[in-house]
XYZ file of C-alpha atoms in Angstrom:
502
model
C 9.939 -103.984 46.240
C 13.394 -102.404 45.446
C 14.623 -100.410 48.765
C 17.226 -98.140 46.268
C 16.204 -95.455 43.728
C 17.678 -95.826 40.522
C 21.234 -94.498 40.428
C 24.539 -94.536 39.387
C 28.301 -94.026 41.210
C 31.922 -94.747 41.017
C 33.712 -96.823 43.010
C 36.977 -95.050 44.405
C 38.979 -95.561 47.377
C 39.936 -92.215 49.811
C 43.659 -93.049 49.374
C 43.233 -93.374 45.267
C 42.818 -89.237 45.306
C 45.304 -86.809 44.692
C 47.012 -85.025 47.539
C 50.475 -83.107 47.999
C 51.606 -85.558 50.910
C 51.424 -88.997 49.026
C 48.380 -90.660 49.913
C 44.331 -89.683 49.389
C 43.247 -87.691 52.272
C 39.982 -86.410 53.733
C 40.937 -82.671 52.085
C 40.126 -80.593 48.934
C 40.803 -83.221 46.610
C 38.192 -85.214 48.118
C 35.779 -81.938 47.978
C 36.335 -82.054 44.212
C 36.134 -85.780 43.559
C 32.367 -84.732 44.789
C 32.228 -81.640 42.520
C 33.396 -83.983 39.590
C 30.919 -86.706 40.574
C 27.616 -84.251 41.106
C 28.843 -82.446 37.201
C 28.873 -85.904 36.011
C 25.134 -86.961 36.979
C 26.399 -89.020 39.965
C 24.483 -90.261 42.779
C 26.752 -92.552 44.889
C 30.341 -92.798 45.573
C 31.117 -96.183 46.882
C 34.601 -96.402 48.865
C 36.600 -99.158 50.407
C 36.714 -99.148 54.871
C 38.273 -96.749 56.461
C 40.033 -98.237 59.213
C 43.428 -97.865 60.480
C 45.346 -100.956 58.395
C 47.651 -103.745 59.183
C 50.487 -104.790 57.866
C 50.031 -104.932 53.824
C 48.050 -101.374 54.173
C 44.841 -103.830 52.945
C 41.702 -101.744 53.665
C 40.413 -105.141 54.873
C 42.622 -105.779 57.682
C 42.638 -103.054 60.202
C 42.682 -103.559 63.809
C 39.401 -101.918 64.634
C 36.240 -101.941 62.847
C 35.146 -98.868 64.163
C 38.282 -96.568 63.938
C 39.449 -94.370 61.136
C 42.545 -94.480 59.576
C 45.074 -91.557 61.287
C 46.852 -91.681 57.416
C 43.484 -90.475 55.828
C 43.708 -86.894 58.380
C 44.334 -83.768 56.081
C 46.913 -82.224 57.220
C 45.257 -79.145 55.186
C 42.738 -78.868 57.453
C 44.496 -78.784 60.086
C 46.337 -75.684 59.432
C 42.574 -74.378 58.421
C 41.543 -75.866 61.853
C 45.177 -74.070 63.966
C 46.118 -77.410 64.965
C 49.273 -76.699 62.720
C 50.702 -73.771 60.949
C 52.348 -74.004 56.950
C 55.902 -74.303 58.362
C 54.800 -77.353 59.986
C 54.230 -78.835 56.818
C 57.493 -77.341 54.713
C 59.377 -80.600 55.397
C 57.170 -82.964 53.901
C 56.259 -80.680 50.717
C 59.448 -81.192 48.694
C 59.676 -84.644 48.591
C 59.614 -86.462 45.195
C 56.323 -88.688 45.429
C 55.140 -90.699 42.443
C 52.181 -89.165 41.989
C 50.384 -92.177 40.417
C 51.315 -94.340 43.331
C 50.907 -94.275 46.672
C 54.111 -94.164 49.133
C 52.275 -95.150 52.394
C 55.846 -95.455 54.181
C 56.430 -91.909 53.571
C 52.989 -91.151 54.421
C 52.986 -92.879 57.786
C 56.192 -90.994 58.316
C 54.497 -87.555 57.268
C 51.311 -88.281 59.195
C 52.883 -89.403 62.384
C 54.822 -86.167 62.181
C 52.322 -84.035 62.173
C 49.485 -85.603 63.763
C 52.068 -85.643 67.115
C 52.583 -81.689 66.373
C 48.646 -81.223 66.415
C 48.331 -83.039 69.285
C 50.763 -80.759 70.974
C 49.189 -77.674 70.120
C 45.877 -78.837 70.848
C 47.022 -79.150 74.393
C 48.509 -75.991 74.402
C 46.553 -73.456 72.450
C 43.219 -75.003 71.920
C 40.089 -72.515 72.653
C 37.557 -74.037 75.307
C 35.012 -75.041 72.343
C 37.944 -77.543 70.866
C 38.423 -79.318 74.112
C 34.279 -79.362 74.821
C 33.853 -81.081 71.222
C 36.647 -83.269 72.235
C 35.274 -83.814 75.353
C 31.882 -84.674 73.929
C 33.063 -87.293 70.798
C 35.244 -89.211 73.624
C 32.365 -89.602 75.806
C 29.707 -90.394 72.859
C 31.877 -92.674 71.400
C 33.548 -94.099 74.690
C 32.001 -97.653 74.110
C 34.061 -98.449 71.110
C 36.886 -95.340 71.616
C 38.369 -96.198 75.313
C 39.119 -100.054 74.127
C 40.520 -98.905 70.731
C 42.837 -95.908 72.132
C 44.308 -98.374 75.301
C 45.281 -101.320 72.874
C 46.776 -98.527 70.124
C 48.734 -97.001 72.728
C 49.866 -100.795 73.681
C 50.513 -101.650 70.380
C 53.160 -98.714 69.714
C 54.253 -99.513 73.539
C 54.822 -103.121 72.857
C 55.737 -102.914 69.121
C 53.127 -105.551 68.042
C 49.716 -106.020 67.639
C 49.936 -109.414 68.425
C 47.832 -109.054 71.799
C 48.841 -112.508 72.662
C 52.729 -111.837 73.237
C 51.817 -109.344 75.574
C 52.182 -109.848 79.355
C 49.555 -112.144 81.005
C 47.688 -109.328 83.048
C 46.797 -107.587 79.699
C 46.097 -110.600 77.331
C 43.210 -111.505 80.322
C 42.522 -108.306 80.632
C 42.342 -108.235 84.340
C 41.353 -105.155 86.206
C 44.364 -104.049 87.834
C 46.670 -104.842 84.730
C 44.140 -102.771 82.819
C 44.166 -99.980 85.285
C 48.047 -99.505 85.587
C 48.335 -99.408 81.942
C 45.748 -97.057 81.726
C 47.259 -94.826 83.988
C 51.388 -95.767 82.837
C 49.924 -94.691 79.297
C 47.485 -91.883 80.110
C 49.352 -89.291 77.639
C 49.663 -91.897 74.486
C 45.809 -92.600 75.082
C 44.615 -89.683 74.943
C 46.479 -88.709 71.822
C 44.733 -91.549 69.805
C 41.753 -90.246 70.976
C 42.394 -87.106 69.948
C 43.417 -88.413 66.287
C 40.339 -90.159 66.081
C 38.930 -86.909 67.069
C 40.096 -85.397 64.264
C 39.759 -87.819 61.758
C 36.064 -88.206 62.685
C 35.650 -84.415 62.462
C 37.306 -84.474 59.051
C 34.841 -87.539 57.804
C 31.659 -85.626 58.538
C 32.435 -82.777 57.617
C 33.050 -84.209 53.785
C 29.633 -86.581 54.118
C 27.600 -83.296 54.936
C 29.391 -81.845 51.724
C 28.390 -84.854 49.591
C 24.459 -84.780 50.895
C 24.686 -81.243 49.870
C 25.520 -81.840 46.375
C 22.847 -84.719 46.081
C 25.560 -87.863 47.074
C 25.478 -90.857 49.280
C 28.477 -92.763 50.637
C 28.464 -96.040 50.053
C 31.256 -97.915 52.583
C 31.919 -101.639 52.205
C 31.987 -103.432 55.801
C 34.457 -106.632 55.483
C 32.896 -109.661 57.734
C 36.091 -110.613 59.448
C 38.205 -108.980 61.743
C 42.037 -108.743 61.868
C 43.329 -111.236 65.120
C 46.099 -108.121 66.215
C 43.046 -105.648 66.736
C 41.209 -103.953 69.171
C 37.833 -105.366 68.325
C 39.363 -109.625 68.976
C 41.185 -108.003 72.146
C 37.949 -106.534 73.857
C 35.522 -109.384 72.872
C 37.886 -112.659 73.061
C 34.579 -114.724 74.253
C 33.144 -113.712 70.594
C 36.055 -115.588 68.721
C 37.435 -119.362 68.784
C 40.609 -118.710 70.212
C 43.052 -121.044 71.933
C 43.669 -120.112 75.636
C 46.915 -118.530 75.012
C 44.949 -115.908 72.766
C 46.212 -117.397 69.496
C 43.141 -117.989 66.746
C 42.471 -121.820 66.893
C 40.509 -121.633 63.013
C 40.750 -118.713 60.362
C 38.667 -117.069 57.509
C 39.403 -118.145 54.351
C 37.925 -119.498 50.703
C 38.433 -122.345 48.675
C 39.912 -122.672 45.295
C 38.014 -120.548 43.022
C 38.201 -117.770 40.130
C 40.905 -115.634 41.823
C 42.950 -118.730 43.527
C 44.259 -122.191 42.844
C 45.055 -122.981 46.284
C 42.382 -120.709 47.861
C 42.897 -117.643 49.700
C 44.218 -117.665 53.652
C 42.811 -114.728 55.565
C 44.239 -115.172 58.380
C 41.265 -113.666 60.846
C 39.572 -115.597 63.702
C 36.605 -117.092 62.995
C 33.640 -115.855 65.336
C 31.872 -117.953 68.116
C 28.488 -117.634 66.628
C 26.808 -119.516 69.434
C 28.392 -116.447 71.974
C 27.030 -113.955 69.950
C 23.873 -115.222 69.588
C 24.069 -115.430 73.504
C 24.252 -111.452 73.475
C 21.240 -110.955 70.742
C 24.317 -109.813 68.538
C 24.787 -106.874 70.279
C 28.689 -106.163 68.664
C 27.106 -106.754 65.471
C 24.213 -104.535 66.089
C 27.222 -102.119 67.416
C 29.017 -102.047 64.463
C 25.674 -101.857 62.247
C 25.095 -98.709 64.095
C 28.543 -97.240 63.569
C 28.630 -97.535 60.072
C 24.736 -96.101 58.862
C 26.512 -93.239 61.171
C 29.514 -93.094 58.293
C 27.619 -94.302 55.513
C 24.429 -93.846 53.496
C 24.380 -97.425 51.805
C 26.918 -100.239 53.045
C 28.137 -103.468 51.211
C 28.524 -106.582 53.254
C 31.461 -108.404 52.062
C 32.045 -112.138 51.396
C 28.024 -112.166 52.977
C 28.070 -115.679 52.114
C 29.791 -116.036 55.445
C 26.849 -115.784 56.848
C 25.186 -118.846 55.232
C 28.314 -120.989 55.723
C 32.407 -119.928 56.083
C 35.548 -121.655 55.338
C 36.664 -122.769 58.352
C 40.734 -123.034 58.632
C 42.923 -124.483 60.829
C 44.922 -121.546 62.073
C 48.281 -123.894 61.422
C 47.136 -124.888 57.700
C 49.448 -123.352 55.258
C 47.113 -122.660 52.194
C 43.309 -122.270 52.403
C 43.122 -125.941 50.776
C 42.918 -127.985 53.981
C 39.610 -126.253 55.446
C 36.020 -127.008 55.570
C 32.894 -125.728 55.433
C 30.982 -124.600 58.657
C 26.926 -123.235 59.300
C 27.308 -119.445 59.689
C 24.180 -118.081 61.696
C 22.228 -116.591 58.972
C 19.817 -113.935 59.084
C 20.222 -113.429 62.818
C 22.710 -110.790 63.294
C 20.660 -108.578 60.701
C 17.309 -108.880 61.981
C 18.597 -108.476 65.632
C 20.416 -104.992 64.174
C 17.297 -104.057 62.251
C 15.070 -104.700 65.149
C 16.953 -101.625 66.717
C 17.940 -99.924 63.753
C 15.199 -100.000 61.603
C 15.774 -100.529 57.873
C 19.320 -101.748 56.901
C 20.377 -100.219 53.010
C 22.565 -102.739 52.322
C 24.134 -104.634 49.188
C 25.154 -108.207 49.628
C 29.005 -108.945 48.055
C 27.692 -112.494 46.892
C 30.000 -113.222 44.336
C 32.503 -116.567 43.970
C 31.532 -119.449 45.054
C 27.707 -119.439 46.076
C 25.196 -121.590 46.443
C 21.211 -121.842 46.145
C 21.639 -121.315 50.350
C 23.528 -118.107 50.097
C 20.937 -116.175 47.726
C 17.351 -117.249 49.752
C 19.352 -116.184 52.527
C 19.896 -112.682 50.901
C 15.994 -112.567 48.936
C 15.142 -113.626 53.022
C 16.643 -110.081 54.162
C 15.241 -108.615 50.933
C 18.970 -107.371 50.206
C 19.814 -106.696 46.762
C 23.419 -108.638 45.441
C 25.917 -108.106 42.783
C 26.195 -108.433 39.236
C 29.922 -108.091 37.483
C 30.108 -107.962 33.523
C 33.501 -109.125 33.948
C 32.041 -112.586 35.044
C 29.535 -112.280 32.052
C 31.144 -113.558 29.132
C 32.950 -116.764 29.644
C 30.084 -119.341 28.699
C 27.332 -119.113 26.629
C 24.687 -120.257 28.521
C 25.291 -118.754 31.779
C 23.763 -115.093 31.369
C 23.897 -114.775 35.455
C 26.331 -111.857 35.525
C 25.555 -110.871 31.543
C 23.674 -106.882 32.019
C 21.150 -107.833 30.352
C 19.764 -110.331 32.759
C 20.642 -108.069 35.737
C 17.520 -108.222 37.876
C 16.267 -104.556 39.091
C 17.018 -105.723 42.972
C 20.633 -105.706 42.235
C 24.094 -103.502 42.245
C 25.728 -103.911 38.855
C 29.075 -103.776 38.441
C 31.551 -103.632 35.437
C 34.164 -104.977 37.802
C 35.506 -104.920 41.517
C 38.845 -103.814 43.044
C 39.631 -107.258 43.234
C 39.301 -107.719 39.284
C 41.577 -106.320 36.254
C 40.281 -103.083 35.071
C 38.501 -103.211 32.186
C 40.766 -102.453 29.641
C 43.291 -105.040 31.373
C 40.193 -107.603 31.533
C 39.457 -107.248 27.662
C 42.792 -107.066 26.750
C 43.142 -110.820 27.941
C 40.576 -111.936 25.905
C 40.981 -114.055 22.394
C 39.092 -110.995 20.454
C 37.599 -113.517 17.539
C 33.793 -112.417 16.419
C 33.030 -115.584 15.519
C 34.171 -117.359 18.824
C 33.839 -114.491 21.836
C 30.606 -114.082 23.026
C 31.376 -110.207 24.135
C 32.362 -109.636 20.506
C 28.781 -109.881 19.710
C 28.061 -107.228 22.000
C 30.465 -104.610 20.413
C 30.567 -102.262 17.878
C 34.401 -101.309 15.886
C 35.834 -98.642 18.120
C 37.370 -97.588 14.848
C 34.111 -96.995 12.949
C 31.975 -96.307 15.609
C 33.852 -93.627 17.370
C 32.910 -95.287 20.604
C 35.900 -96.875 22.794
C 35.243 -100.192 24.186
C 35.488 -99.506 28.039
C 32.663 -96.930 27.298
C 30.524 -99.213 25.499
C 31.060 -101.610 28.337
C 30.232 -99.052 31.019
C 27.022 -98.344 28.967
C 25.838 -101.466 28.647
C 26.351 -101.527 33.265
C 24.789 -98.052 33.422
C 21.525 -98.958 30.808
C 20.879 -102.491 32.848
C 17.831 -102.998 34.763
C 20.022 -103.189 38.327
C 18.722 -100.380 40.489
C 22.310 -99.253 41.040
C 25.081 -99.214 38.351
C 28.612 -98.988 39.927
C 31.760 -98.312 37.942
C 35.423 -98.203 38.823
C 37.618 -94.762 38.384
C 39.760 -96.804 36.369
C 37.443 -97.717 33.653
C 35.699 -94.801 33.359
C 39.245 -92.926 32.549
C 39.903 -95.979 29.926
C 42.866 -97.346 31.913
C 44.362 -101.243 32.181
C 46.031 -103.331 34.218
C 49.070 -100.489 35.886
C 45.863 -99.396 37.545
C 44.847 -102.640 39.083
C 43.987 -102.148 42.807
C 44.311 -105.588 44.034
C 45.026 -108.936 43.039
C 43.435 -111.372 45.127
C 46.197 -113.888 46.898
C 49.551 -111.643 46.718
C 50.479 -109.622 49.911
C 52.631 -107.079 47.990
C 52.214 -104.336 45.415
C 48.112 -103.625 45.966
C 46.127 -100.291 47.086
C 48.672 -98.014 45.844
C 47.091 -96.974 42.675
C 45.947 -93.053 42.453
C 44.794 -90.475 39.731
C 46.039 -86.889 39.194
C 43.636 -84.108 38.760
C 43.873 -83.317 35.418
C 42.562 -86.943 35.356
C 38.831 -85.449 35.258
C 38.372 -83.956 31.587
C 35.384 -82.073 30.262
C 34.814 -84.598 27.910
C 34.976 -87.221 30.480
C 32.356 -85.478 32.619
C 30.353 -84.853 29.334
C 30.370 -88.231 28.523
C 29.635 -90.100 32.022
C 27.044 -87.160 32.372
C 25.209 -88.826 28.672
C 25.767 -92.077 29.274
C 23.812 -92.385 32.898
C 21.225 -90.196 31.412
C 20.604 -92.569 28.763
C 20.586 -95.367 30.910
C 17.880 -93.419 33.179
C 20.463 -92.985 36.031
């Protein structure tokens, strides 16, 4: 039996919304994205993870899997909150920002700024209710929180998240070296506590606003870690590492739709046998920590579990790996044992095998369907709508593929030869533009939920790509403006889901 009611959502990443300081933030804008999704007979809006990124500002390398992301703070609500007055933020309000794109240099400038400022003043002016709620989220979340603020504060100490290059007391994490630092970096620890703090505040406070209005998040938990992160540093018996700290395999994939040559994470791969050792318990950890952010959750590259590409951490391309027995259902039933039920969406796309999906029917978790990946051969209907089972998440694309516009634009438009020609009426004498008759055929399939990309609902191509899978430059800058969000627009998504009994 299906676990999700029929529903419909857009996929849209926090930093893809509008905001004065040059990066989607946690403030109005995000308020109205919800406004804009509830007029338009939305149930879900699915986002990308929220942690604090590495290098490349991918949301899928952070170093910590349970932190937020200090760029994502409002600084907004911070004035709203006294943390900062309006003159704080007159500096960073003139700037010339493409709107369309985001400047996360500038931001990470901006944010620092003013995050440091709010810091101050907490310390200074706070009323006693700020530092008891302060006082409280520290100590709830303490078992993630006092890890994640010591190796921040080490990071910015040391200038490198590469845990490994740091002196020998800390990379062993022995007592006393852990204790000095603790104390030599008392001040810088508590700040990233207190950003956290914040940040956390912030998040709620917008998910209690979207349950209001008849919305569930929908967060997307990647299955590696970054190595330079909090999570590898604290837990170095749960990952094959070499004794100098260094990984000693990565995550990776083979050659496949997105990559000749593969593509070369880069994280350590776990040490299943040690975490099987603990019942799971960081997995069942981390479980917990995001049904706490999120209403639904999508497990990517889940075919991990079944098996992983297993690289070499001094291969140069993703080519040279193998692959290795992942520990299947395991983690998931030892999380739902404490748990309980676990809404989640397995990302089972690329490369899978008859393994992979009777390890997801198994858990009883629904996968994906992409119309993108529909249309290439005749007779394979797999990800064609409609042979979209109900126990499924449909999908007119990813933010790993072209948008749809950019994705039909690339095809050889012949009737008599493209097998998605069939499927369309003439634009020109139907009144109907293509990435809407696309989205309708998504929204009418049988797939409990129907998922669709900002980007195609507002009819735009390949400028608004978000990624592209295999190049470390140019991706997750893409954003909308407000006036974006049309009438017509809501009108139309608002007909189209209610004709597809969304």
């Amino acid at each position: 039996m299906s676990r999700f009611d029929r529903a419909s959502g857009v996929l849209l990443h926090i930093t893809s919304l509008p905001s004065e300081f040059g990066l989607g933030d946690l403030g109005s804008n995000a308020y109205r994205f919800v406004d804009f999704l509830a007029a338009s007979g939305q149930r879900i809006w699915q986002i990308l993870p929220l942690g604090p990124t590495t290098l490349g500002d991918s949301p899928y390398s952070c170093y910590s899997v349970f932190a937020g992301n200090p760029l994502l703070v409002c600084p907004r609500l911070l004035v709203r909150d006294g943390l900062l007055s309006d003159h704080d933020l007159e500096p960073f309000l003139d700037r010339v920002l493409d709107p369309r794109q985001a400047d996360y240099a500038a931001v990470r400038l901006c944010k620092t700024q003013l995050l440091d400022a709010a810091f101050a003043n907490f310390l200074q002016r706070s009323a006693c209710e700020q530092f008891d709620a302060f006082e409280s989220f520290c100590t709830q979340q303490r078992w993630w929180l006092n890890d994640f603020a010591l190796f921040s504060a080490l990071m910015k100490h040391f200038n490198t998240a590469d845990w490994s290059s740091w002196e020998t007391g800390l990379v062993r994490r022995t007592p006393d070296a852990m204790a000095l630092w603790r104390e030599k970096l008392a001040k810088q620890i508590e700040y990233e506590q207190f950003v956290q703090y914040v940040f956390h505040q912030q998040w709620y406070a917008l998910k209690n606003y979207a349950r209001k209005q008849g919305l569930k998040l929908f967060g997307d938990m990647p299955i590696f870690v970054a190595h330079g992160s909090a999570d590898v540093w604290s837990h170095q018996q749960l990952f094959w590492l070499q004794p100098s700290g260094a990984a000693k395999f990565v995550a990776g994939v083979p050659p496949d739709y997105f990559s000749l040559t593969g593509q070369l994470w880069g994280n350590p791969l776990y040490n299943w046998d040690a975490l099987a050792a603990s019942n799971y318990r960081w997995w069942t950890q981390r479980f917990r920590n995001a049904f706490e952010l999120y209403d639904l959750l999508r497990i990517d590259h889940f075919r991990a579990f079944e098996a992983y590409w297993e690289v070499p951490a001094t291969a140069k391309t993703a080519i040279t790996g193998r692959w290795a027995p992942g520990p299947g259902a395991a983690p998931f039933l030892a999380a739902q044992k404490e748990l309980g039920d676990l809404p989640i969406v397995a990302e089972d796309l690329g490369l899978i095998t008859a393994a992979v999906h009777e390890l997801r029917d198994e858990l009883d978790y629904p996968g994906m369907r992409v119309l993108q990946f529909g249309f290439d051969d005749d007779n394979d209907t797999f990800h064609r709508p409609e042979s979209f089972p109900l126990h499924s998440a449909a999908y007119t694309g990813t933010h790993d593929n072209s948008t749809l516009l950019g994705w039909y634009a690339g095809r050889k438009k012949n009737r008599d030869t493209d097998i998605l020609e069939r499927y369309l009426q003439d634009p020109e004498t139907s009144g109907i533009p293509v990435h809407w008759q696309l989205i309708s055929m998504v929204l009418r399939a049988r797939s409990d939920l129907a998922i669709v990309p900002l980007q195609d609902i507002l009819g735009l191509d390949d400028s608004a790509r978000m990624n592209i899978p295999g190049t470390a430059d140019g991706n997750w800058r893409w954003r909308f403006s407000a006036e974006d969000l049309t009438d017509d627009i809501i009108d139309r998504l608002r007909v189209i889901s209610l004709a597809g009994d969304r």
